[in-house]
Coordinates of C-alpha atoms and ligand atoms in Angstrom, one line a residue:
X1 CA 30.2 -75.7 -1.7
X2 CA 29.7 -78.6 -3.8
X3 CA 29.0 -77.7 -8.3
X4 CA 28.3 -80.0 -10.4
X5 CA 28.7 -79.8 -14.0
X6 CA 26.5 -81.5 -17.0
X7 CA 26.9 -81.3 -21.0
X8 CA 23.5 -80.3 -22.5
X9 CA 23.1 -82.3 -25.7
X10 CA 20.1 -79.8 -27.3
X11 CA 19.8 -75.8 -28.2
X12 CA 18.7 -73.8 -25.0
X13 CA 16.5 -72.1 -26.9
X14 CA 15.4 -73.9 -29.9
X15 CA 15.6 -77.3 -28.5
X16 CA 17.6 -78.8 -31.6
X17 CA 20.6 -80.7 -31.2
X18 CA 24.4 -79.6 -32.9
X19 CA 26.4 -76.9 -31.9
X20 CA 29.6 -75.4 -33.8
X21 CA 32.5 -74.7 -31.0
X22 CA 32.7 -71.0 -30.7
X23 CA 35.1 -70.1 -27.9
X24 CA 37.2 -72.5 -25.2
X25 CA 38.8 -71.1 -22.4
X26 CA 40.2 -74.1 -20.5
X27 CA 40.3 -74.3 -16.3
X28 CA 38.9 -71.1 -15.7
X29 CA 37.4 -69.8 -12.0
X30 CA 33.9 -68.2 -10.9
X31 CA 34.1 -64.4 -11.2
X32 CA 33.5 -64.0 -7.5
X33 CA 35.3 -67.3 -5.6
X34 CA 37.7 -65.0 -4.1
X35 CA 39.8 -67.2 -1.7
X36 CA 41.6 -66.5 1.7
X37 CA 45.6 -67.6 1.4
X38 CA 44.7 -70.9 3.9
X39 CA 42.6 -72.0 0.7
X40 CA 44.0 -70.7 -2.3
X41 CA 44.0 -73.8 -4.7
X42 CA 40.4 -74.5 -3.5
X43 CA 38.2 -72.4 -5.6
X44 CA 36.3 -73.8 -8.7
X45 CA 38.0 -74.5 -11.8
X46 CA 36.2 -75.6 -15.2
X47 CA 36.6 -75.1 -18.8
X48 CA 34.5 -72.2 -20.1
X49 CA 33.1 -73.8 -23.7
X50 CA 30.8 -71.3 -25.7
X51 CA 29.0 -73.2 -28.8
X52 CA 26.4 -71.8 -31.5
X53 CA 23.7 -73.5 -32.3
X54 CA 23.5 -75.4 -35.8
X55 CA 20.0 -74.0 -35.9
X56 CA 19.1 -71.0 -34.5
X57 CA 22.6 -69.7 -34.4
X58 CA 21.8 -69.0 -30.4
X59 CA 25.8 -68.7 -28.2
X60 CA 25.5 -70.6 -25.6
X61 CA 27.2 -72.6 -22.5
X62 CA 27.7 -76.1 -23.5
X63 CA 27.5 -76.9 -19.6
X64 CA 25.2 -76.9 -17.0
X65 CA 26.4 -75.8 -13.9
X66 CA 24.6 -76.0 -10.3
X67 CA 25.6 -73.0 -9.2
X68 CA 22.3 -73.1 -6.3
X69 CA 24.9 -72.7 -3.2
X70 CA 27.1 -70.5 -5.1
X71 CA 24.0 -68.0 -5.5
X72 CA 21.8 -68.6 -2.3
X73 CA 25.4 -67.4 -0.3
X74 CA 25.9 -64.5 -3.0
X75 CA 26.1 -61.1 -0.9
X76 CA 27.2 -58.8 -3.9
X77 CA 27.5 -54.9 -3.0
X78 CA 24.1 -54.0 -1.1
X79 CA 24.6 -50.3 -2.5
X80 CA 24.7 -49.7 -6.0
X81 CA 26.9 -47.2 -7.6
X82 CA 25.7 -43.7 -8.4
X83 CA 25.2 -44.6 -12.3
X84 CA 23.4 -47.7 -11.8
X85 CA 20.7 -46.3 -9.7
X86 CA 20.6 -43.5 -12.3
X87 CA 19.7 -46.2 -14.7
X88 CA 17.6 -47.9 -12.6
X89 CA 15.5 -44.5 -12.2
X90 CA 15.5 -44.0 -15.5
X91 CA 14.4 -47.5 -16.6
X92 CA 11.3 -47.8 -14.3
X93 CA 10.3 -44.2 -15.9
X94 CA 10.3 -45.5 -18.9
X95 CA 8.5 -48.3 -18.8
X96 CA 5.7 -47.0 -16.8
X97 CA 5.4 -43.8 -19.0
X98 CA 5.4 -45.7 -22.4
X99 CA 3.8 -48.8 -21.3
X100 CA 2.3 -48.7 -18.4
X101 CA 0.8 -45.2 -18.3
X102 CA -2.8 -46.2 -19.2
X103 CA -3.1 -48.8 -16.3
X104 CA -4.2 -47.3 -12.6
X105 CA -1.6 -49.2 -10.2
X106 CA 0.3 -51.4 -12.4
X107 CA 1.7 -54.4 -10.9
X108 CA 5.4 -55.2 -11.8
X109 CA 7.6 -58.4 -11.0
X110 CA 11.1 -58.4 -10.9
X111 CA 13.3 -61.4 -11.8
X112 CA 16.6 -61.5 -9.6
X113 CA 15.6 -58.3 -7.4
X114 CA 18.7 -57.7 -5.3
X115 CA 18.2 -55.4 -2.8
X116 CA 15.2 -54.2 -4.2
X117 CA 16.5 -51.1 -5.4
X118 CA 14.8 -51.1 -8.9
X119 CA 11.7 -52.0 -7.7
X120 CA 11.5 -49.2 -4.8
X121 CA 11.7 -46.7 -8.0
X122 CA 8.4 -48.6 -10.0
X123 CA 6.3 -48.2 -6.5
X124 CA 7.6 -44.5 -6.6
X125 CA 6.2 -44.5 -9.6
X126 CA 2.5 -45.8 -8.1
X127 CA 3.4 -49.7 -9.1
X128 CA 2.2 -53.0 -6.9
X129 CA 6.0 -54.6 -7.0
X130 CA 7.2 -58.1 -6.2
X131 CA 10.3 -59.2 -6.5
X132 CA 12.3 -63.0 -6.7
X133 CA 15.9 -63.2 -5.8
X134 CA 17.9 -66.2 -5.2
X135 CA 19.6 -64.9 -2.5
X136 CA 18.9 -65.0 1.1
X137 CA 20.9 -62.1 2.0
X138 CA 19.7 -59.9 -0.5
X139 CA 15.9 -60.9 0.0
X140 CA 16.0 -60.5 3.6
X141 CA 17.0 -56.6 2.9
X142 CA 14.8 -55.9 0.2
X143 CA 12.1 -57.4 3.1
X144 CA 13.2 -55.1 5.8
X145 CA 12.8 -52.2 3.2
X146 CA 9.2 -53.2 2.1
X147 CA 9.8 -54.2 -0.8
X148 CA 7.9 -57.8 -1.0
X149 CA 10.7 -60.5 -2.4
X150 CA 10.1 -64.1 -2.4
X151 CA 13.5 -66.0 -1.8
X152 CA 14.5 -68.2 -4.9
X153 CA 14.8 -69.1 -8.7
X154 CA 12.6 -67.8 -11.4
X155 CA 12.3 -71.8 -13.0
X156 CA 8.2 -72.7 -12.4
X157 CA 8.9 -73.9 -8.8
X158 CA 8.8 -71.0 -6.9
X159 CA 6.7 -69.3 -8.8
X160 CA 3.1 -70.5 -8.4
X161 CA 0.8 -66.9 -8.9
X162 CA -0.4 -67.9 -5.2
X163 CA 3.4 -67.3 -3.9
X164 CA 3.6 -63.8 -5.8
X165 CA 0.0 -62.8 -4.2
X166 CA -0.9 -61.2 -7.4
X167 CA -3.1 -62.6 -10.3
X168 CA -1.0 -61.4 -13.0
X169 CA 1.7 -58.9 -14.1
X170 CA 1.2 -55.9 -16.3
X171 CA 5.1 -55.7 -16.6
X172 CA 8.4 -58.4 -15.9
X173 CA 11.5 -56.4 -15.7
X174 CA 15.1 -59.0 -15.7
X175 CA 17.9 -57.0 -15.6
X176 CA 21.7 -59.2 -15.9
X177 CA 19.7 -62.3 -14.9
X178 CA 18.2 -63.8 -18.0
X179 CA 21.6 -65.1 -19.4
X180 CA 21.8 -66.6 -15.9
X181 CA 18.5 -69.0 -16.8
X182 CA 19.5 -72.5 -18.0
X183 CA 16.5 -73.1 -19.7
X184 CA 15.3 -69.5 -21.0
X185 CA 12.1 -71.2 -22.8
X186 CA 10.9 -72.2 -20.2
X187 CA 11.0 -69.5 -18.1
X188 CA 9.6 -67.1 -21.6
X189 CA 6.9 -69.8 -21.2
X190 CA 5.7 -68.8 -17.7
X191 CA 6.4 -65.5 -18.2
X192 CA 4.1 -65.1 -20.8
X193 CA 1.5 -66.9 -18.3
X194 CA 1.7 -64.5 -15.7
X195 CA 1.7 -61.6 -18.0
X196 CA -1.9 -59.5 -18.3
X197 CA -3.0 -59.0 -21.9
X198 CA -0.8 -57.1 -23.7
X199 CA 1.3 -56.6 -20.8
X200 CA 5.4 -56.2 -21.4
X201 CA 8.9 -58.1 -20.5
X202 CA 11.7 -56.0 -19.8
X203 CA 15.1 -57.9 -20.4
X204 CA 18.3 -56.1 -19.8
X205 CA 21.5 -59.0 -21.0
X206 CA 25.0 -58.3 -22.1
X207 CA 25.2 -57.6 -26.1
X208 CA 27.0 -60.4 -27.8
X209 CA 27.5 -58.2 -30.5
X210 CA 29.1 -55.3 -28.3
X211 CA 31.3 -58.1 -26.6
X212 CA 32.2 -59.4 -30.1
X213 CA 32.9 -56.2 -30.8
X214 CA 35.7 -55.3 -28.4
X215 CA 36.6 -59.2 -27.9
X216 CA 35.6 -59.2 -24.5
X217 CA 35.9 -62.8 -23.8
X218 CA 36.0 -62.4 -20.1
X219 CA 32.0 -61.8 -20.0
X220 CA 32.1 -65.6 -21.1
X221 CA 31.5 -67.2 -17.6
X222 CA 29.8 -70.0 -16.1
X223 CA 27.7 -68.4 -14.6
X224 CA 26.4 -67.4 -18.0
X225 CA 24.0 -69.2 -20.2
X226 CA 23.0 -67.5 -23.1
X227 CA 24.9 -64.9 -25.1
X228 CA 22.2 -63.0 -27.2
X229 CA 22.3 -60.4 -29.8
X230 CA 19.5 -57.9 -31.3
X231 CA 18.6 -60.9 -34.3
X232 CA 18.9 -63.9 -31.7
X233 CA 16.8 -62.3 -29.3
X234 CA 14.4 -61.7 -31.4
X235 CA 14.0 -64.9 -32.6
X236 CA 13.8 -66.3 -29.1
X237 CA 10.8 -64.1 -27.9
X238 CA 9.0 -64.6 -31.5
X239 CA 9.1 -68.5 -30.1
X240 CA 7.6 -68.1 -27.1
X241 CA 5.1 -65.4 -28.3
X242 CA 6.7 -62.0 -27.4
X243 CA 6.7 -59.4 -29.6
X244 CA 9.5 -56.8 -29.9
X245 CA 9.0 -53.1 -29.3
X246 CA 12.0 -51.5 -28.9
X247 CA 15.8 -52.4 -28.1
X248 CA 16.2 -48.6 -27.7
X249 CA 14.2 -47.6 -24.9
X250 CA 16.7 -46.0 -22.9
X251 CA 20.2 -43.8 -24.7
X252 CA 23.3 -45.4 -24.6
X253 CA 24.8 -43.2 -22.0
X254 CA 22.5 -43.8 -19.4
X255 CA 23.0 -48.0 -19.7
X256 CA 25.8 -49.8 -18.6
X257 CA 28.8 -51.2 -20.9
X258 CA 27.8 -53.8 -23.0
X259 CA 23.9 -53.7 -22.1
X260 CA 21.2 -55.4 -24.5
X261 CA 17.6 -54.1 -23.2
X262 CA 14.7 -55.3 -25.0
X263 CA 10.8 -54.4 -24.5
X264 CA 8.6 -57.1 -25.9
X265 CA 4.9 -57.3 -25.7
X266 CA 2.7 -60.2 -24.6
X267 CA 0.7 -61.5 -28.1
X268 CA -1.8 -64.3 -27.9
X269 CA -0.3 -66.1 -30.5
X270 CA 3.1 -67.6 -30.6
X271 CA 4.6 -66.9 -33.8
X272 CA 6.6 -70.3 -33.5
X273 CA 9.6 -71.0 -35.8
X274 CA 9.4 -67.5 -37.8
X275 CA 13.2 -66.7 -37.5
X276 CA 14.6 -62.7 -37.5
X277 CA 18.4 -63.9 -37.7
X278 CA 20.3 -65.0 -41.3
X279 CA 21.6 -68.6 -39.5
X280 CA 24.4 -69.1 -41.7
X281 CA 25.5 -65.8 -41.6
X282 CA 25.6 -65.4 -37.8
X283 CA 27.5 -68.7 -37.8
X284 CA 29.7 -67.2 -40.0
X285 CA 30.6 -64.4 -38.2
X286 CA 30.9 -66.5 -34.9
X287 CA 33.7 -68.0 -36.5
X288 CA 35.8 -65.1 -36.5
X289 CA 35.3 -64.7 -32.2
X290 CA 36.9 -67.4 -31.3
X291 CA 40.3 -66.5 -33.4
X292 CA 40.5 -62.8 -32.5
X293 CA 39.4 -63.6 -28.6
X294 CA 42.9 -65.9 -29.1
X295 CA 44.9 -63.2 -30.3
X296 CA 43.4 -60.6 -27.9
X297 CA 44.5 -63.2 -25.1
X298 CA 47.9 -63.8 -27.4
X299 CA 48.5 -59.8 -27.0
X300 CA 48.1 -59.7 -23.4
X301 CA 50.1 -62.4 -22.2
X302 CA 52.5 -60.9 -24.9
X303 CA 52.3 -57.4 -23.0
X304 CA 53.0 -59.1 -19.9
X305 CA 55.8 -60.6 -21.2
X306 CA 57.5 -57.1 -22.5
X307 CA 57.1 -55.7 -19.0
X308 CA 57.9 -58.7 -17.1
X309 CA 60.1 -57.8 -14.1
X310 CA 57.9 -54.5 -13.4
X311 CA 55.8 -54.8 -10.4
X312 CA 52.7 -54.6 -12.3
X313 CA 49.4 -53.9 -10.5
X314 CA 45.8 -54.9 -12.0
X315 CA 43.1 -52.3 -10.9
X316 CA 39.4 -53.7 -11.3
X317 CA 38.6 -56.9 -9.1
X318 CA 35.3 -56.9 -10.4
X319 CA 34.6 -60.2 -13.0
X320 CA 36.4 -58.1 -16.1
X321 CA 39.4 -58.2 -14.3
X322 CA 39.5 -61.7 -12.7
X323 CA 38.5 -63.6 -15.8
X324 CA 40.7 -61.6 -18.4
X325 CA 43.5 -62.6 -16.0
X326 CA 42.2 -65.7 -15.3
X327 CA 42.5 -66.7 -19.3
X328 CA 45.9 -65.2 -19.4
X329 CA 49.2 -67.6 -19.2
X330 CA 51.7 -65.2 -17.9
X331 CA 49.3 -64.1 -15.4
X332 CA 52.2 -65.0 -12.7
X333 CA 53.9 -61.5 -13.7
X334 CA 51.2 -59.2 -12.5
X335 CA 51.6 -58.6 -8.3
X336 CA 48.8 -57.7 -6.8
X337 CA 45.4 -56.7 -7.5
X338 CA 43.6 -53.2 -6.7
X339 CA 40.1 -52.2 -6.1
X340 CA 38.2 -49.5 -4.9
X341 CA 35.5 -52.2 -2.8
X342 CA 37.7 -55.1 -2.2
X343 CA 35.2 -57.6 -1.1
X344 CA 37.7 -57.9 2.5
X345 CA 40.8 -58.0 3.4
X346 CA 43.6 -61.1 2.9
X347 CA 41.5 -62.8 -0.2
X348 CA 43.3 -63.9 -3.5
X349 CA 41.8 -64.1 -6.7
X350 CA 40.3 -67.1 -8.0
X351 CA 42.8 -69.2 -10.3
X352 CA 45.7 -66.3 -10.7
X353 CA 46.0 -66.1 -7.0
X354 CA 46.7 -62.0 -6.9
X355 CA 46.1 -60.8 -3.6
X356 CA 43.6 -58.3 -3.5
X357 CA 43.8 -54.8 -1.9
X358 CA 41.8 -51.3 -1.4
X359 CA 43.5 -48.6 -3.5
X360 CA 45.7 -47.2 -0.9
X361 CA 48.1 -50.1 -1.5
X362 CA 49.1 -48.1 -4.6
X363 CA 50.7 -45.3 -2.2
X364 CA 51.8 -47.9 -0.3
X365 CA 53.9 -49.9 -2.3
X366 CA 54.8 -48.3 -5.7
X367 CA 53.3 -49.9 -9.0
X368 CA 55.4 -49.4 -12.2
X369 CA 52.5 -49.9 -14.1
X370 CA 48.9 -49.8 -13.4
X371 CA 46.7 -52.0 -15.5
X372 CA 43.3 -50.6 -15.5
X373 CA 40.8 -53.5 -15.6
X374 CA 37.5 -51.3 -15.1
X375 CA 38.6 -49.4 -18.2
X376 CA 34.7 -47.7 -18.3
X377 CA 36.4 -45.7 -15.6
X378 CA 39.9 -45.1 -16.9
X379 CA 40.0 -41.5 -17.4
X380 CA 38.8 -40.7 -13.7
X381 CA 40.7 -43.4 -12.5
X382 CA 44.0 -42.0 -13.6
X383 CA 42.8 -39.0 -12.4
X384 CA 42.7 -39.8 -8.9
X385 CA 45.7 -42.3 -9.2
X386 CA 48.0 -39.2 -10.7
X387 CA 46.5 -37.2 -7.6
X388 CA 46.4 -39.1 -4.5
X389 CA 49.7 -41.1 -5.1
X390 CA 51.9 -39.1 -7.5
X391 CA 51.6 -41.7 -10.3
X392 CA 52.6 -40.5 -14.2
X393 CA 49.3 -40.6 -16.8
X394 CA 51.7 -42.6 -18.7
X395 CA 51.7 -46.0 -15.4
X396 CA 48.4 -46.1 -15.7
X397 CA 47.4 -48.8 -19.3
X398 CA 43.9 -49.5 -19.9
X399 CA 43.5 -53.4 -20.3
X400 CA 40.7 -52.5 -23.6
X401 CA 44.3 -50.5 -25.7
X402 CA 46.3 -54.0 -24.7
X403 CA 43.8 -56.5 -25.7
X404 CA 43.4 -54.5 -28.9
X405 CA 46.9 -53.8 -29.4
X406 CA 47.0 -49.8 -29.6
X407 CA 49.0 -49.6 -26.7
X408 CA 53.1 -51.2 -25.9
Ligands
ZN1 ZN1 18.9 -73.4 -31.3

């Protein structure tokens, strides 16, 4: 797999130049390059450098990263968990009742369509659907299942109207993709081309402010572009002629940790530079995340430290877990790694090298401490850790109380 790296010198989404630093977290990995032992030392290793723009106050990835190989091989989980299909049920029911209700057989495209799952809910629902999805693997199943998905990236060149079949879309639904897009104008640009009058985008990205909040530096990857709050976002549809309609479209408890979902409608006229964030003060604010992520880092490796002769086992191999460790000096005193879906057997982590096993390794070889990683969890995960392998509530940390220093 060969990646390629590039500086960008202007604003993703403004197109001015300057950037203020924001965040640097040097040599870290992909959240996903797990690695057999034969070729630990391998995997991809690159500082992470988040910037703000001088301008528009956007957070974004001062780098460019071809990442084409990395996605056209990606083979993530084909079934989804029983809360994310829960949301994705409830999301394509509330678009087509709110939005979409007045048009006969809507027709909806999905940007970065997986398996298809989402989309088999809006034809439920009586939509046309078409899907685009980088990934081979994943296109070919949402193909055997019916659902219509066109192999490749959302960025103009796939994406004549002739290769869709359809002359235009009443809705575009983007869910955990759009802070994957390099150039996010651009795409907002032929978006708005192959939207119907009046017809809606549906953007679903992490919450800078919600990461912010909880100093989740670990959602800062390469693999993401843009990191976008309720103002920012805003501002970045306005440009490309998108109006907003509603950041709360769905409750909190049905979306997923950290989720940003936006409805904005088509207009016919761009609204252009007309800005809905305070620039100074968003810099401002930015300022303060990259000293606390240190100190959150500073507390862990500190906590590490404290137990350091402990076997110590990290619980979560999703990307919280691998690039929280990842960032993390001592990261030599954790043992292993646990997780309830490790991706197969004998594979490392990327960068900290833990080896990576199912659940039962817990029984197997006793933990002194579990650190829970997939801390949305941690109540049921104690649960079953207390009751399948005799482990005390007080082995089981969550990562979140270390990083914010309410637990020893
Ligand atoms: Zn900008």
């Amino acid at each position: 797999m060969t990646i390629s790296q590039q500086r960008i010198s202007t604003c993703r989404v403004c197109g001015h130049g300057g950037f203020v630093p924001v965040i640097l977290l040097p040599g870290m990995p992909f959240t996903d390059q797990f690695v057999p032992k034969e070729r630990i030392g391998t995997e991809f290793l690159a500082d992470i450098e988040i910037v703000a723009c001088k301008a528009c106050a956007s957070v974004q990835n001062i780098h460019d990263t071809d990442m084409s190989d990395y996605y056209r091989a990606y083979t993530y989980s084909v079934q989804s968990s029983g809360f994310a299909r829960g949301f994705m049920k409830a999301l394509a029911l509330a678009v087509k009742q709110r939005f979409l209700s007045h048009i006969a057989h809507p027709v909806v495209l999905e940007i970065g369509s997986g398996t298809g799952e989402q989309l088999q809910d809006f034809r439920r629902l009586g939509c046309r659907v078409v899907g685009v999805e980088p990934s081979r693997k994943l296109a070919e199943h949402a193909n055997a299942q019916g659902i219509k998905t066109i192999e490749g990236f959302f960025d103009g060149s796939v994406c004549g109207r002739a290769a869709l079949g359809e002359e235009s879309f009443d809705a575009i639904v983007t869910s955990y993709t759009f802070d994957h897009l390099p150039n996010p104008g651009a795409v907002l640009r032929g978006m708005h081309a192959m939207l119907s009058t009046s017809g809606v985008l549906v953007i679903e990205v992490h919450d800078l402010d919600l990461i912010c909040r909880r100093d989740e530096y670990c959602l800062f990857e390469h693999e993401h572009y843009t990191y976008l709050n309720e103002g920012t976002m805003t501002s970045l549809l306005r440009r490309y002629g998108f109006a907003v309609e509603t950041f709360t479209l769905l409750d909190e408890s049905v979306k997923r940790g950290n989720s940003l979902l936006v409805v904005a409608r088509k207009c016919s006229v761009a609204a252009g530079e007309n800005a809905a964030v305070n620039v100074s003060e968003e810099l401002a604010a930015l300022g303060s995340l990259g000293r606390s992520v240190a100190e959150g880092i500073a507390r862990l490796d500190e906590w590490l430290t404290l137990h350091q002769g402990k076997r110590i086992v990290a619980y979560g191999a999703g990307g919280r877990g691998v690039m929280t460790i990842a960032a993390l000096e001592n990261h030599a005193i954790l043992s292993a790694m646990v997780d309830k879906n490790p991706k197969g057997a004998g594979l490392y982590s990327p960068k900290s090298h833990l080896e990576v096993f199912g659940i039962d390794e817990l029984g197997r070889q006793r933990a002194d401490l579990v650190l829970v990683f997939s801390y949305g969890y941690f109540p049921e995960i104690v649960a079953e850790v207390q009751e399948r392998f005799g482990y005390q509530a007080g082995e089981c940390v969550s990562m979140l109380d270390v990083l914010s220093g309410t637990v020893e």
